[in-house]
Amino acid sequence: MRAKSVLRMTGRSEDGFTFVEIIASILILSIIGFLIWQGSSIAARMLFKSSDRSIATLSRLQLDEALRRETGNILIPFWISRVEIETSHNRIRIPYYQGDPDDHLVIEVIGDSLTITAPGRDEYVHFGPFPGISAAPARDTEGNPIGINLKYASSRTADARSEILYRFGSFPLWSADDSG
Amino acid sequence: MTRDKTAGSISLAVLVVLLALSIIVIGAASIVTMSTGQVKRIESRDAQVDRLRDAAVAVTNAVAADPTPEAQAQVDPFYQQLRDLSEELKLDITLDDLSGRLGVNWVRKELLDGLGLLLEDKAPDEFQQHREDIGFRLDIARSYGEFFDEKTLAELFTPHSYWNLNISDEFTLEGLCALRTGDAAEAEEFRSRIQELRIKDTLLTSRDLAGFLGDQHEQLAPVLTVEAPLNINYVDEILLNGLFRYFEAPASVAERIRSVREKSELTDEWLHGALKGIDYNKLLLQYVGVKSWFWKMTIEDSDIRLEWILCRTLGRDEEAEGMEIRLIQESLSRVSP
């Protein structure tokens, strides 16, 4: 009641804003909004990029672990001097899984993905996508198979390629002059 | 009555945005944490495996540096080195000498019959046929489990053994030749030459071997020998008694071997002296010698087990070049809690 009487007495009213006040407020709010938007958008981009990299790293690590384990299960007996590894259409079929000549480990590249099928398992394991992935039998200087060579584009630069050798779990006595 | 319906909606919108952002941040953070966690786990596992491998290399070097390469026994200094290493690195290290066991991939059916190791309902011929059907195998528990009881198979047999041309089943020698040369006709001819040797009771010596093998020498020499596959210093008691019974050697000699080998290393000279005068000693000496050829090393820490199969390279001038031990198989597994 007292405030109302004061207003009436001075003849001034604070109901509403002037045009300049509104423009100034909009301008300030716009600047603040713009900064917040930019900040959060940069933060979100960084976050997404970082989580994308993490997912890619995670998936490479999973592939690495699975390939290490499964190629380690290839046990070519010491008495073997030659091994037929079938390679056709990006598919590698390796015998001597757990030392059994009839059990094969199958590694297949389909597009940018890689699948691993081990004997005794109903389903294959699928990994990817890894741009430019390729797999081939790795051989020693005498041409004897010693593992699997995997190549794929590095995650940081498209031109760089990573190459990893996954060794079999055994080292046969291939021939008399084999230095091992 | 005229209450503003939008009152508080800004706070609600801010809350929703904050909630969404929080979910995104938590999601991304957990992916990053998971990924770094996995990287750390793999790095730590790699370091653990490297530590086990370093220990395995140290043990292998100790075996290769055996001051008496002409004979291996329980009293050899590398066992003490192994125990010291085990204590120093806080690792559980074991070294099994596989040369105390019969090679399931070459043993003759007659010997198996004589030793009485087959299950009662299994005939030696059945065993031989089965081996021919399936070929040589590493996983003997799965491949030969129907012929022996589990303990016998695990303790008296091994797939890790070289073929001795003088005593191996001739069909397995044919199979080995076919496998390594890739020529079945040549392998059949090889078997008939071996049969001729056996008809004439001829035992080849290491000097004769290269000449007998001829062109096949390069392919067969890494796995075929005329050296005794069993090391008398490690042969299991059941097997030792069985072999002596089969070759009509006195049980008292087997008993003497058992008591002497507990305290000292049996040498080639000692063994020849002990078997002197026994009718079939030449044949028995084709089975038992004093050298070891294969070992299984197991190294464990709290959660990883590393297993190495090592072999001693054949056909090497050990007096001049020393013993060469090679890694032929490696496997890693988790230690069950």
Short mmCIF file of C-alpha atoms in Angstrom, two decimals:
data_model
loop_
_atom_site.label_atom_id
_atom_site.label_comp_id
_atom_site.label_asym_id
_atom_site.label_seq_id
_atom_site.Cartn_x
_atom_site.Cartn_y
_atom_site.Cartn_z
CA MET A 1 0.00 0.00 0.00
CA ARG A 2 2.81 2.28 0.90
CA ALA A 3 4.73 1.59 -2.29
CA LYS A 4 1.67 2.28 -4.45
CA SER A 5 1.20 5.68 -2.85
CA VAL A 6 4.87 6.50 -3.47
CA LEU A 7 4.48 5.65 -7.17
CA ARG A 8 1.44 7.77 -7.47
CA MET A 9 3.23 10.63 -5.80
CA THR A 10 6.28 10.63 -8.12
CA GLY A 11 4.18 10.01 -11.23
CA ARG A 12 6.54 7.27 -12.47
CA SER A 13 5.60 3.65 -13.32
CA GLU A 14 7.93 0.62 -13.81
CA ASP A 15 5.34 -1.52 -15.57
CA GLY A 16 6.93 -2.87 -18.87
CA PHE A 17 10.30 -2.13 -20.50
CA THR A 18 11.45 0.40 -22.98
CA PHE A 19 12.34 -0.67 -26.51
CA VAL A 20 16.05 -0.04 -25.86
CA GLU A 21 15.93 -2.17 -22.69
CA ILE A 22 14.35 -5.06 -24.61
CA ILE A 23 16.87 -4.83 -27.45
CA ALA A 24 19.75 -4.70 -24.95
CA SER A 25 18.35 -7.69 -23.05
CA ILE A 26 17.90 -9.68 -26.26
CA LEU A 27 21.42 -8.82 -27.33
CA ILE A 28 22.94 -9.86 -24.00
CA LEU A 29 20.87 -13.05 -23.88
CA SER A 30 21.84 -13.83 -27.47
CA ILE A 31 25.54 -13.43 -26.71
CA ILE A 32 25.27 -15.58 -23.57
CA GLY A 33 23.15 -18.16 -25.43
CA PHE A 34 25.55 -18.21 -28.34
CA LEU A 35 28.54 -18.75 -26.04
CA ILE A 36 26.74 -21.52 -24.12
CA TRP A 37 25.66 -23.16 -27.37
CA GLN A 38 29.17 -22.99 -28.83
CA GLY A 39 30.70 -24.26 -25.60
CA SER A 40 28.33 -27.15 -25.22
CA SER A 41 28.52 -28.03 -28.90
CA ILE A 42 32.36 -28.12 -28.78
CA ALA A 43 32.20 -30.16 -25.57
CA ALA A 44 29.68 -32.56 -27.10
CA ARG A 45 31.76 -32.92 -30.27
CA MET A 46 34.87 -33.68 -28.23
CA LEU A 47 32.96 -36.09 -26.07
CA PHE A 48 31.48 -37.92 -29.07
CA LYS A 49 34.86 -38.01 -30.82
CA SER A 50 36.50 -39.35 -27.71
CA SER A 51 33.82 -41.99 -27.19
CA ASP A 52 34.04 -42.93 -30.90
CA ARG A 53 37.78 -43.44 -30.48
CA SER A 54 37.19 -45.39 -27.32
CA ILE A 55 34.69 -47.64 -29.06
CA ALA A 56 37.14 -48.14 -31.95
CA THR A 57 39.97 -48.90 -29.51
CA LEU A 58 37.75 -51.25 -27.56
CA SER A 59 36.73 -53.07 -30.68
CA ARG A 60 40.35 -53.33 -31.90
CA LEU A 61 41.37 -54.67 -28.50
CA GLN A 62 38.59 -57.25 -28.62
CA LEU A 63 39.69 -58.33 -32.09
CA ASP A 64 43.32 -58.41 -30.95
CA GLU A 65 42.52 -60.56 -27.93
CA ALA A 66 40.32 -62.97 -29.90
CA LEU A 67 42.84 -63.37 -32.71
CA ARG A 68 45.71 -63.88 -30.29
CA ARG A 69 43.75 -66.55 -28.44
CA GLU A 70 42.47 -68.36 -31.53
CA THR A 71 45.71 -68.32 -33.55
CA GLY A 72 47.44 -69.53 -30.37
CA ASN A 73 45.12 -72.53 -30.52
CA ILE A 74 46.63 -73.55 -33.85
CA LEU A 75 49.03 -76.28 -32.76
CA ILE A 76 50.81 -77.72 -35.76
CA PRO A 77 52.61 -80.81 -34.41
CA PHE A 78 56.41 -80.76 -34.37
CA TRP A 79 56.58 -83.66 -36.87
CA ILE A 80 54.74 -81.79 -39.63
CA SER A 81 56.86 -80.44 -42.49
CA ARG A 82 54.17 -78.92 -44.69
CA VAL A 83 50.77 -77.42 -44.00
CA GLU A 84 48.04 -76.54 -46.44
CA ILE A 85 46.35 -73.30 -45.50
CA GLU A 86 43.41 -72.67 -47.79
CA THR A 87 43.01 -69.06 -48.84
CA SER A 88 40.22 -67.97 -51.14
CA HIS A 89 38.12 -64.82 -51.45
CA ASN A 90 39.44 -63.19 -48.27
CA ARG A 91 38.84 -66.45 -46.39
CA ILE A 92 41.62 -68.31 -44.59
CA ARG A 93 41.07 -71.88 -43.39
CA ILE A 94 43.80 -73.14 -41.05
CA PRO A 95 44.03 -76.78 -39.91
CA TYR A 96 45.38 -78.14 -36.60
CA TYR A 97 43.07 -76.24 -34.31
CA GLN A 98 44.06 -77.62 -30.89
CA GLY A 99 46.40 -79.96 -32.77
CA ASP A 100 43.65 -81.76 -34.66
CA PRO A 101 44.31 -81.89 -38.44
CA ASP A 102 40.57 -82.11 -39.14
CA ASP A 103 39.61 -79.05 -37.09
CA HIS A 104 39.96 -75.71 -38.87
CA LEU A 105 39.98 -72.12 -37.72
CA VAL A 106 38.31 -69.91 -40.31
CA ILE A 107 39.14 -66.20 -40.59
CA GLU A 108 37.15 -64.25 -43.13
CA VAL A 109 37.15 -60.61 -44.20
CA ILE A 110 33.76 -59.41 -45.35
CA GLY A 111 33.83 -55.76 -46.42
CA ASP A 112 35.38 -53.88 -43.53
CA SER A 113 34.66 -56.57 -40.99
CA LEU A 114 36.37 -59.73 -39.86
CA THR A 115 34.77 -62.94 -38.64
CA ILE A 116 36.43 -65.74 -36.72
CA THR A 117 34.89 -69.19 -36.67
CA ALA A 118 36.44 -71.76 -34.35
CA PRO A 119 35.52 -75.46 -34.33
CA GLY A 120 33.02 -76.61 -31.77
CA ARG A 121 31.29 -73.25 -31.63
CA ASP A 122 27.96 -72.79 -33.30
CA GLU A 123 28.37 -69.11 -34.02
CA TYR A 124 31.14 -67.08 -35.55
CA VAL A 125 32.47 -63.97 -33.86
CA HIS A 126 32.16 -60.77 -35.85
CA PHE A 127 34.48 -57.77 -35.43
CA GLY A 128 34.41 -54.40 -37.12
CA PRO A 129 34.13 -52.24 -39.04
CA PHE A 130 37.86 -51.67 -39.55
CA PRO A 131 38.49 -49.64 -42.72
CA GLY A 132 40.73 -51.45 -45.20
CA ILE A 133 41.09 -54.62 -43.11
CA SER A 134 42.88 -57.57 -44.69
CA ALA A 135 44.23 -60.87 -43.37
CA ALA A 136 46.76 -63.29 -44.88
CA PRO A 137 48.90 -66.21 -43.71
CA ALA A 138 52.27 -65.04 -42.38
CA ARG A 139 55.28 -67.11 -43.46
CA ASP A 140 58.91 -67.42 -42.43
CA THR A 141 61.81 -66.96 -44.83
CA GLU A 142 61.44 -70.60 -45.96
CA GLY A 143 57.76 -70.06 -46.77
CA ASN A 144 56.47 -72.06 -43.80
CA PRO A 145 53.28 -70.70 -42.21
CA ILE A 146 53.88 -69.19 -38.78
CA GLY A 147 50.73 -67.19 -38.13
CA ILE A 148 48.28 -64.65 -39.47
CA ASN A 149 49.14 -61.16 -40.67
CA LEU A 150 46.44 -58.59 -40.10
CA LYS A 151 46.39 -55.13 -41.67
CA TYR A 152 43.97 -52.28 -41.21
CA ALA A 153 43.88 -48.50 -41.50
CA SER A 154 45.05 -46.70 -38.43
CA SER A 155 42.36 -44.77 -36.58
CA ARG A 156 44.25 -41.43 -36.53
CA THR A 157 45.27 -40.98 -40.13
CA ALA A 158 43.62 -42.64 -43.06
CA ASP A 159 46.92 -43.27 -44.88
CA ALA A 160 48.69 -45.01 -42.01
CA ARG A 161 48.16 -48.77 -41.75
CA SER A 162 48.65 -51.02 -38.77
CA GLU A 163 50.12 -54.47 -39.36
CA ILE A 164 50.11 -57.13 -36.67
CA LEU A 165 51.43 -60.69 -36.72
CA TYR A 166 49.45 -63.23 -34.73
CA ARG A 167 51.63 -66.31 -34.19
CA PHE A 168 50.43 -69.89 -34.07
CA GLY A 169 50.90 -71.71 -30.77
CA SER A 170 53.47 -74.12 -32.18
CA PHE A 171 56.78 -74.08 -33.99
CA PRO A 172 57.28 -77.32 -35.97
CA LEU A 173 60.65 -78.72 -36.98
CA TRP A 174 60.06 -77.93 -40.62
CA SER A 175 63.29 -79.20 -42.15
CA ALA A 176 66.86 -80.22 -41.33
CA ASP A 177 68.36 -76.82 -42.16
CA ASP A 178 65.60 -74.88 -40.41
CA SER A 179 67.27 -72.55 -37.97
CA GLY A 180 64.10 -72.02 -35.97
CA MET B 1 -7.33 -17.58 -10.79
CA THR B 2 -5.08 -15.81 -13.25
CA ARG B 3 -2.03 -17.95 -12.31
CA ASP B 4 0.59 -18.08 -15.07
CA LYS B 5 0.49 -21.58 -16.58
CA THR B 6 4.09 -21.38 -17.82
CA ALA B 7 5.52 -20.62 -14.39
CA GLY B 8 8.42 -22.99 -13.66
CA SER B 9 8.59 -24.33 -17.23
CA ILE B 10 12.07 -22.81 -17.72
CA SER B 11 13.37 -24.68 -14.69
CA LEU B 12 11.83 -27.89 -16.06
CA ALA B 13 13.42 -27.35 -19.48
CA VAL B 14 16.79 -26.71 -17.85
CA LEU B 15 16.41 -29.89 -15.80
CA VAL B 16 15.56 -31.93 -18.89
CA VAL B 17 18.55 -30.53 -20.79
CA LEU B 18 20.80 -31.17 -17.79
CA LEU B 19 19.49 -34.72 -17.49
CA ALA B 20 20.09 -35.40 -21.18
CA LEU B 21 23.58 -33.92 -20.98
CA SER B 22 24.33 -35.94 -17.84
CA ILE B 23 23.24 -39.16 -19.57
CA ILE B 24 25.44 -38.37 -22.58
CA VAL B 25 28.41 -37.46 -20.37
CA ILE B 26 28.00 -40.56 -18.17
CA GLY B 27 27.62 -42.77 -21.25
CA ALA B 28 30.69 -41.35 -22.96
CA ALA B 29 32.70 -41.39 -19.74
CA SER B 30 31.87 -45.04 -19.11
CA ILE B 31 32.92 -45.98 -22.65
CA VAL B 32 36.22 -44.11 -22.16
CA THR B 33 36.71 -45.72 -18.72
CA MET B 34 35.90 -49.17 -20.10
CA SER B 35 38.29 -48.69 -22.96
CA THR B 36 41.16 -47.40 -20.82
CA GLY B 37 40.40 -50.16 -18.32
CA GLN B 38 40.71 -52.77 -21.04
CA VAL B 39 43.92 -51.19 -22.34
CA LYS B 40 45.36 -51.26 -18.81
CA ARG B 41 44.19 -54.85 -18.29
CA ILE B 42 45.79 -55.99 -21.55
CA GLU B 43 48.99 -54.06 -20.80
CA SER B 44 49.21 -55.61 -17.36
CA ARG B 45 48.47 -59.07 -18.78
CA ASP B 46 51.17 -58.59 -21.43
CA ALA B 47 53.64 -57.60 -18.70
CA GLN B 48 52.65 -60.70 -16.71
CA VAL B 49 53.09 -62.95 -19.76
CA ASP B 50 56.47 -61.33 -20.55
CA ARG B 51 57.58 -62.05 -16.98
CA LEU B 52 56.57 -65.71 -17.31
CA ARG B 53 58.30 -65.95 -20.70
CA ASP B 54 61.50 -64.42 -19.28
CA ALA B 55 61.46 -67.07 -16.55
CA ALA B 56 60.84 -69.79 -19.17
CA VAL B 57 63.80 -68.57 -21.22
CA ALA B 58 65.99 -68.62 -18.10
CA VAL B 59 64.99 -72.23 -17.34
CA THR B 60 65.53 -73.25 -20.98
CA ASN B 61 69.01 -71.70 -20.95
CA ALA B 62 69.79 -73.53 -17.71
CA VAL B 63 68.78 -76.87 -19.28
CA ALA B 64 70.80 -76.13 -22.42
CA ALA B 65 73.83 -75.32 -20.25
CA ASP B 66 73.69 -78.72 -18.49
CA PRO B 67 77.32 -79.50 -17.64
CA THR B 68 76.70 -83.15 -18.56
CA PRO B 69 74.86 -82.90 -21.91
CA GLU B 70 75.47 -86.59 -22.56
CA ALA B 71 72.99 -87.50 -19.78
CA GLN B 72 70.10 -85.84 -17.95
CA ALA B 73 68.81 -86.78 -14.51
CA GLN B 74 66.91 -85.49 -11.47
CA VAL B 75 70.23 -84.57 -9.85
CA ASP B 76 71.24 -82.18 -12.63
CA PRO B 77 72.02 -78.63 -11.47
CA PHE B 78 69.31 -77.03 -13.61
CA TYR B 79 66.64 -78.36 -11.22
CA GLN B 80 68.28 -76.39 -8.39
CA GLN B 81 68.45 -73.32 -10.65
CA LEU B 82 64.78 -73.81 -11.39
CA ARG B 83 63.92 -73.95 -7.68
CA ASP B 84 66.00 -70.83 -6.99
CA LEU B 85 64.31 -68.96 -9.82
CA SER B 86 60.91 -70.08 -8.62
CA GLU B 87 61.63 -68.71 -5.16
CA GLU B 88 63.21 -65.49 -6.41
CA LEU B 89 60.39 -64.61 -8.82
CA LYS B 90 57.59 -66.04 -6.67
CA LEU B 91 56.45 -68.25 -9.54
CA ASP B 92 55.39 -71.85 -9.58
CA ILE B 93 57.79 -73.52 -12.05
CA THR B 94 57.73 -77.20 -12.97
CA LEU B 95 59.76 -79.08 -15.56
CA ASP B 96 58.49 -82.51 -16.61
CA ASP B 97 60.91 -84.66 -18.52
CA LEU B 98 58.77 -86.30 -21.20
CA SER B 99 61.53 -88.75 -22.13
CA GLY B 100 60.37 -91.09 -19.40
CA ARG B 101 57.29 -91.95 -21.46
CA LEU B 102 56.49 -94.04 -24.52
CA GLY B 103 55.62 -92.27 -27.76
CA VAL B 104 52.03 -93.18 -28.52
CA ASN B 105 52.59 -92.26 -32.16
CA TRP B 106 55.32 -94.89 -32.72
CA VAL B 107 55.00 -97.66 -30.11
CA ARG B 108 54.80 -101.19 -31.53
CA LYS B 109 51.65 -103.21 -30.86
CA GLU B 110 53.74 -106.20 -29.69
CA LEU B 111 55.36 -104.11 -26.98
CA LEU B 112 52.00 -102.69 -25.91
CA ASP B 113 50.67 -106.23 -25.65
CA GLY B 114 53.72 -107.34 -23.69
CA LEU B 115 53.49 -104.42 -21.29
CA GLY B 116 49.79 -105.08 -20.71
CA LEU B 117 48.92 -101.41 -20.78
CA LEU B 118 45.87 -101.62 -23.03
CA LEU B 119 42.39 -101.85 -21.55
CA GLU B 120 41.19 -105.43 -21.22
CA ASP B 121 38.64 -105.21 -24.02
CA LYS B 122 41.11 -103.69 -26.48
CA ALA B 123 43.38 -105.72 -28.74
CA PRO B 124 46.81 -104.47 -29.92
CA ASP B 125 45.67 -104.85 -33.54
CA GLU B 126 42.72 -102.58 -32.86
CA PHE B 127 45.07 -99.96 -31.46
CA GLN B 128 47.36 -100.19 -34.48
CA GLN B 129 44.46 -99.92 -36.92
CA HIS B 130 43.03 -96.97 -35.03
CA ARG B 131 46.40 -95.18 -35.18
CA GLU B 132 46.62 -95.81 -38.91
CA ASP B 133 43.10 -94.49 -39.39
CA ILE B 134 43.51 -91.27 -37.44
CA GLY B 135 47.20 -90.56 -38.09
CA PHE B 136 49.61 -89.06 -35.58
CA ARG B 137 47.96 -86.96 -32.91
CA LEU B 138 48.95 -84.38 -30.32
CA ASP B 139 45.81 -84.64 -28.24
CA ILE B 140 46.29 -88.20 -27.05
CA ALA B 141 43.63 -88.05 -24.33
CA ARG B 142 40.97 -87.46 -26.96
CA SER B 143 42.49 -89.69 -29.64
CA TYR B 144 43.48 -92.72 -27.55
CA GLY B 145 41.26 -92.40 -24.50
CA GLU B 146 39.29 -95.50 -25.48
CA PHE B 147 42.41 -97.73 -25.38
CA PHE B 148 43.98 -96.88 -22.03
CA ASP B 149 42.81 -95.80 -18.63
CA GLU B 150 43.19 -92.08 -18.05
CA LYS B 151 46.09 -92.32 -15.58
CA THR B 152 48.11 -94.74 -17.74
CA LEU B 153 47.71 -92.56 -20.80
CA ALA B 154 48.59 -89.37 -18.94
CA GLU B 155 51.60 -90.74 -17.09
CA LEU B 156 53.15 -93.36 -19.36
CA PHE B 157 52.56 -91.97 -22.85
CA THR B 158 53.35 -88.81 -24.74
CA PRO B 159 52.89 -87.50 -28.27
CA HIS B 160 56.22 -85.67 -27.86
CA SER B 161 58.77 -88.28 -28.82
CA TYR B 162 61.04 -88.81 -31.81
CA TRP B 163 60.74 -91.90 -33.99
CA ASN B 164 63.60 -94.37 -33.56
CA LEU B 165 64.01 -96.15 -36.88
CA ASN B 166 65.15 -99.37 -35.18
CA ILE B 167 62.16 -99.85 -32.89
CA SER B 168 59.20 -97.79 -34.17
CA ASP B 169 56.23 -99.55 -35.70
CA GLU B 170 57.06 -99.76 -39.42
CA PHE B 171 53.63 -98.49 -40.49
CA THR B 172 54.15 -95.36 -38.42
CA LEU B 173 57.54 -94.91 -40.13
CA GLU B 174 55.81 -95.21 -43.50
CA GLY B 175 53.25 -92.64 -42.33
CA LEU B 176 55.98 -90.31 -41.13
CA CYS B 177 57.83 -90.58 -44.43
CA ALA B 178 54.63 -89.91 -46.41
CA LEU B 179 53.79 -86.96 -44.20
CA ARG B 180 57.18 -85.31 -44.51
CA THR B 181 58.05 -86.09 -48.12
CA GLY B 182 54.52 -85.98 -49.49
CA ASP B 183 55.25 -89.09 -51.57
CA ALA B 184 53.16 -92.15 -50.65
CA ALA B 185 54.97 -94.52 -53.07
CA GLU B 186 58.34 -93.50 -51.69
CA ALA B 187 57.03 -94.01 -48.17
CA GLU B 188 55.85 -97.53 -48.98
CA GLU B 189 59.26 -98.38 -50.39
CA PHE B 190 60.83 -96.91 -47.26
CA ARG B 191 58.73 -99.27 -45.12
CA SER B 192 59.77 -102.31 -47.12
CA ARG B 193 63.45 -101.36 -46.67
CA ILE B 194 62.87 -101.16 -42.93
CA GLN B 195 61.16 -104.55 -42.95
CA GLU B 196 64.21 -106.00 -44.67
CA LEU B 197 66.42 -104.60 -41.91
CA ARG B 198 64.21 -106.20 -39.29
CA ILE B 199 64.15 -109.58 -41.01
CA LYS B 200 67.96 -109.47 -40.97
CA ASP B 201 67.95 -108.31 -37.31
CA THR B 202 70.03 -105.28 -38.32
CA LEU B 203 70.10 -102.27 -36.06
CA LEU B 204 71.27 -99.04 -37.67
CA THR B 205 73.73 -96.80 -35.87
CA SER B 206 73.79 -93.01 -36.08
CA ARG B 207 76.63 -93.30 -38.61
CA ASP B 208 74.47 -95.50 -40.88
CA LEU B 209 71.35 -93.36 -40.70
CA ALA B 210 72.15 -90.64 -43.24
CA GLY B 211 73.27 -93.25 -45.80
CA PHE B 212 70.15 -95.34 -45.25
CA LEU B 213 67.82 -92.37 -45.61
CA GLY B 214 69.54 -91.05 -48.75
CA ASP B 215 67.47 -88.35 -50.42
CA GLN B 216 64.91 -88.49 -47.64
CA HIS B 217 67.47 -87.49 -45.03
CA GLU B 218 66.81 -83.77 -45.17
CA GLN B 219 63.10 -84.23 -44.66
CA LEU B 220 63.25 -87.01 -42.06
CA ALA B 221 66.33 -86.11 -40.02
CA PRO B 222 64.60 -83.52 -37.78
CA VAL B 223 62.24 -86.16 -36.36
CA LEU B 224 63.78 -89.56 -37.10
CA THR B 225 66.74 -90.96 -35.20
CA VAL B 226 68.40 -94.13 -33.95
CA GLU B 227 68.82 -92.73 -30.44
CA ALA B 228 66.88 -94.26 -27.56
CA PRO B 229 63.70 -92.23 -26.98
CA LEU B 230 63.46 -93.06 -23.27
CA ASN B 231 65.76 -91.69 -20.60
CA ILE B 232 66.41 -94.40 -17.98
CA ASN B 233 66.84 -91.68 -15.36
CA TYR B 234 63.14 -90.79 -15.66
CA VAL B 235 61.34 -93.90 -16.93
CA ASP B 236 58.33 -94.67 -14.77
CA GLU B 237 58.64 -97.74 -12.56
CA ILE B 238 55.75 -99.55 -14.28
CA LEU B 239 57.31 -98.97 -17.67
CA LEU B 240 60.80 -99.90 -16.48
CA ASN B 241 59.62 -103.19 -14.99
CA GLY B 242 57.48 -103.90 -18.07
CA LEU B 243 60.36 -103.28 -20.48
CA PHE B 244 62.71 -105.48 -18.47
CA ARG B 245 60.09 -108.23 -18.36
CA TYR B 246 59.42 -107.91 -22.10
CA PHE B 247 63.13 -108.12 -23.00
CA GLU B 248 63.74 -110.88 -20.46
CA ALA B 249 66.18 -108.79 -18.47
CA PRO B 250 66.59 -109.59 -14.76
CA ALA B 251 64.31 -107.65 -12.43
CA SER B 252 67.28 -107.19 -10.10
CA VAL B 253 68.93 -104.91 -12.71
CA ALA B 254 65.78 -102.78 -12.89
CA GLU B 255 65.78 -102.61 -9.11
CA ARG B 256 69.44 -101.53 -9.13
CA ILE B 257 68.68 -98.83 -11.71
CA ARG B 258 65.87 -97.49 -9.53
CA SER B 259 68.00 -97.27 -6.44
CA VAL B 260 71.08 -95.77 -8.12
CA ARG B 261 69.20 -93.11 -10.11
CA GLU B 262 67.70 -91.69 -6.92
CA LYS B 263 71.13 -90.55 -5.82
CA SER B 264 73.11 -90.03 -9.00
CA GLU B 265 72.92 -89.58 -12.74
CA LEU B 266 73.01 -92.84 -14.69
CA THR B 267 75.48 -92.49 -17.52
CA ASP B 268 75.61 -94.31 -20.83
CA GLU B 269 78.65 -96.24 -19.69
CA TRP B 270 76.93 -97.29 -16.45
CA LEU B 271 73.80 -98.41 -18.31
CA HIS B 272 75.76 -100.46 -20.85
CA GLY B 273 77.66 -102.06 -17.97
CA ALA B 274 74.46 -102.86 -16.08
CA LEU B 275 72.85 -104.48 -19.13
CA LYS B 276 75.95 -106.39 -20.21
CA GLY B 277 75.37 -110.07 -20.74
CA ILE B 278 71.61 -109.75 -21.14
CA ASP B 279 70.32 -111.52 -24.29
CA TYR B 280 68.25 -108.71 -25.73
CA ASN B 281 70.31 -105.86 -24.35
CA LYS B 282 70.95 -104.36 -27.79
CA LEU B 283 67.24 -104.03 -28.44
CA LEU B 284 66.55 -102.83 -24.91
CA LEU B 285 69.25 -100.19 -25.37
CA GLN B 286 67.35 -98.94 -28.41
CA TYR B 287 64.50 -98.06 -26.04
CA VAL B 288 66.39 -96.79 -23.03
CA GLY B 289 69.29 -94.39 -23.01
CA VAL B 290 70.35 -91.55 -20.78
CA LYS B 291 69.47 -88.49 -22.86
CA SER B 292 66.32 -86.44 -22.60
CA TRP B 293 64.61 -85.17 -25.72
CA PHE B 294 61.39 -83.42 -24.72
CA TRP B 295 60.30 -81.41 -21.70
CA LYS B 296 57.08 -79.78 -20.59
CA MET B 297 57.63 -76.61 -18.61
CA THR B 298 54.78 -75.02 -16.69
CA ILE B 299 55.10 -71.59 -15.11
CA GLU B 300 52.28 -70.07 -13.10
CA ASP B 301 51.73 -66.85 -11.24
CA SER B 302 48.52 -66.04 -9.40
CA ASP B 303 46.31 -66.07 -12.49
CA ILE B 304 48.18 -67.02 -15.69
CA ARG B 305 49.69 -70.35 -16.66
CA LEU B 306 52.34 -70.56 -19.37
CA GLU B 307 53.12 -73.97 -20.80
CA TRP B 308 56.10 -74.62 -23.06
CA ILE B 309 57.01 -77.84 -24.82
CA LEU B 310 60.72 -77.94 -25.49
CA CYS B 311 62.70 -80.33 -27.62
CA ARG B 312 66.35 -81.10 -28.04
CA THR B 313 67.43 -80.80 -31.66
CA LEU B 314 68.47 -84.04 -33.32
CA GLY B 315 71.59 -84.66 -35.39
CA ARG B 316 73.72 -81.99 -33.77
CA ASP B 317 77.38 -82.32 -32.94
CA GLU B 318 76.80 -81.58 -29.26
CA GLU B 319 80.42 -82.01 -28.26
CA ALA B 320 81.40 -79.16 -30.55
CA GLU B 321 78.25 -77.06 -30.70
CA GLY B 322 76.54 -77.84 -27.40
CA MET B 323 72.95 -78.82 -26.85
CA GLU B 324 70.22 -76.91 -28.69
CA ILE B 325 66.84 -76.68 -27.01
CA ARG B 326 63.93 -75.41 -29.07
CA LEU B 327 60.50 -74.22 -28.16
CA ILE B 328 57.95 -76.16 -30.19
CA GLN B 329 54.69 -75.32 -28.47
CA GLU B 330 53.37 -72.56 -26.26
CA SER B 331 50.03 -72.19 -24.58
CA LEU B 332 48.61 -69.67 -22.16
CA SER B 333 45.65 -70.26 -19.91
CA ARG B 334 43.96 -68.83 -16.88
CA VAL B 335 44.72 -70.41 -13.53
CA SER B 336 41.47 -71.61 -12.02
CA PRO B 337 40.85 -69.99 -8.65
#
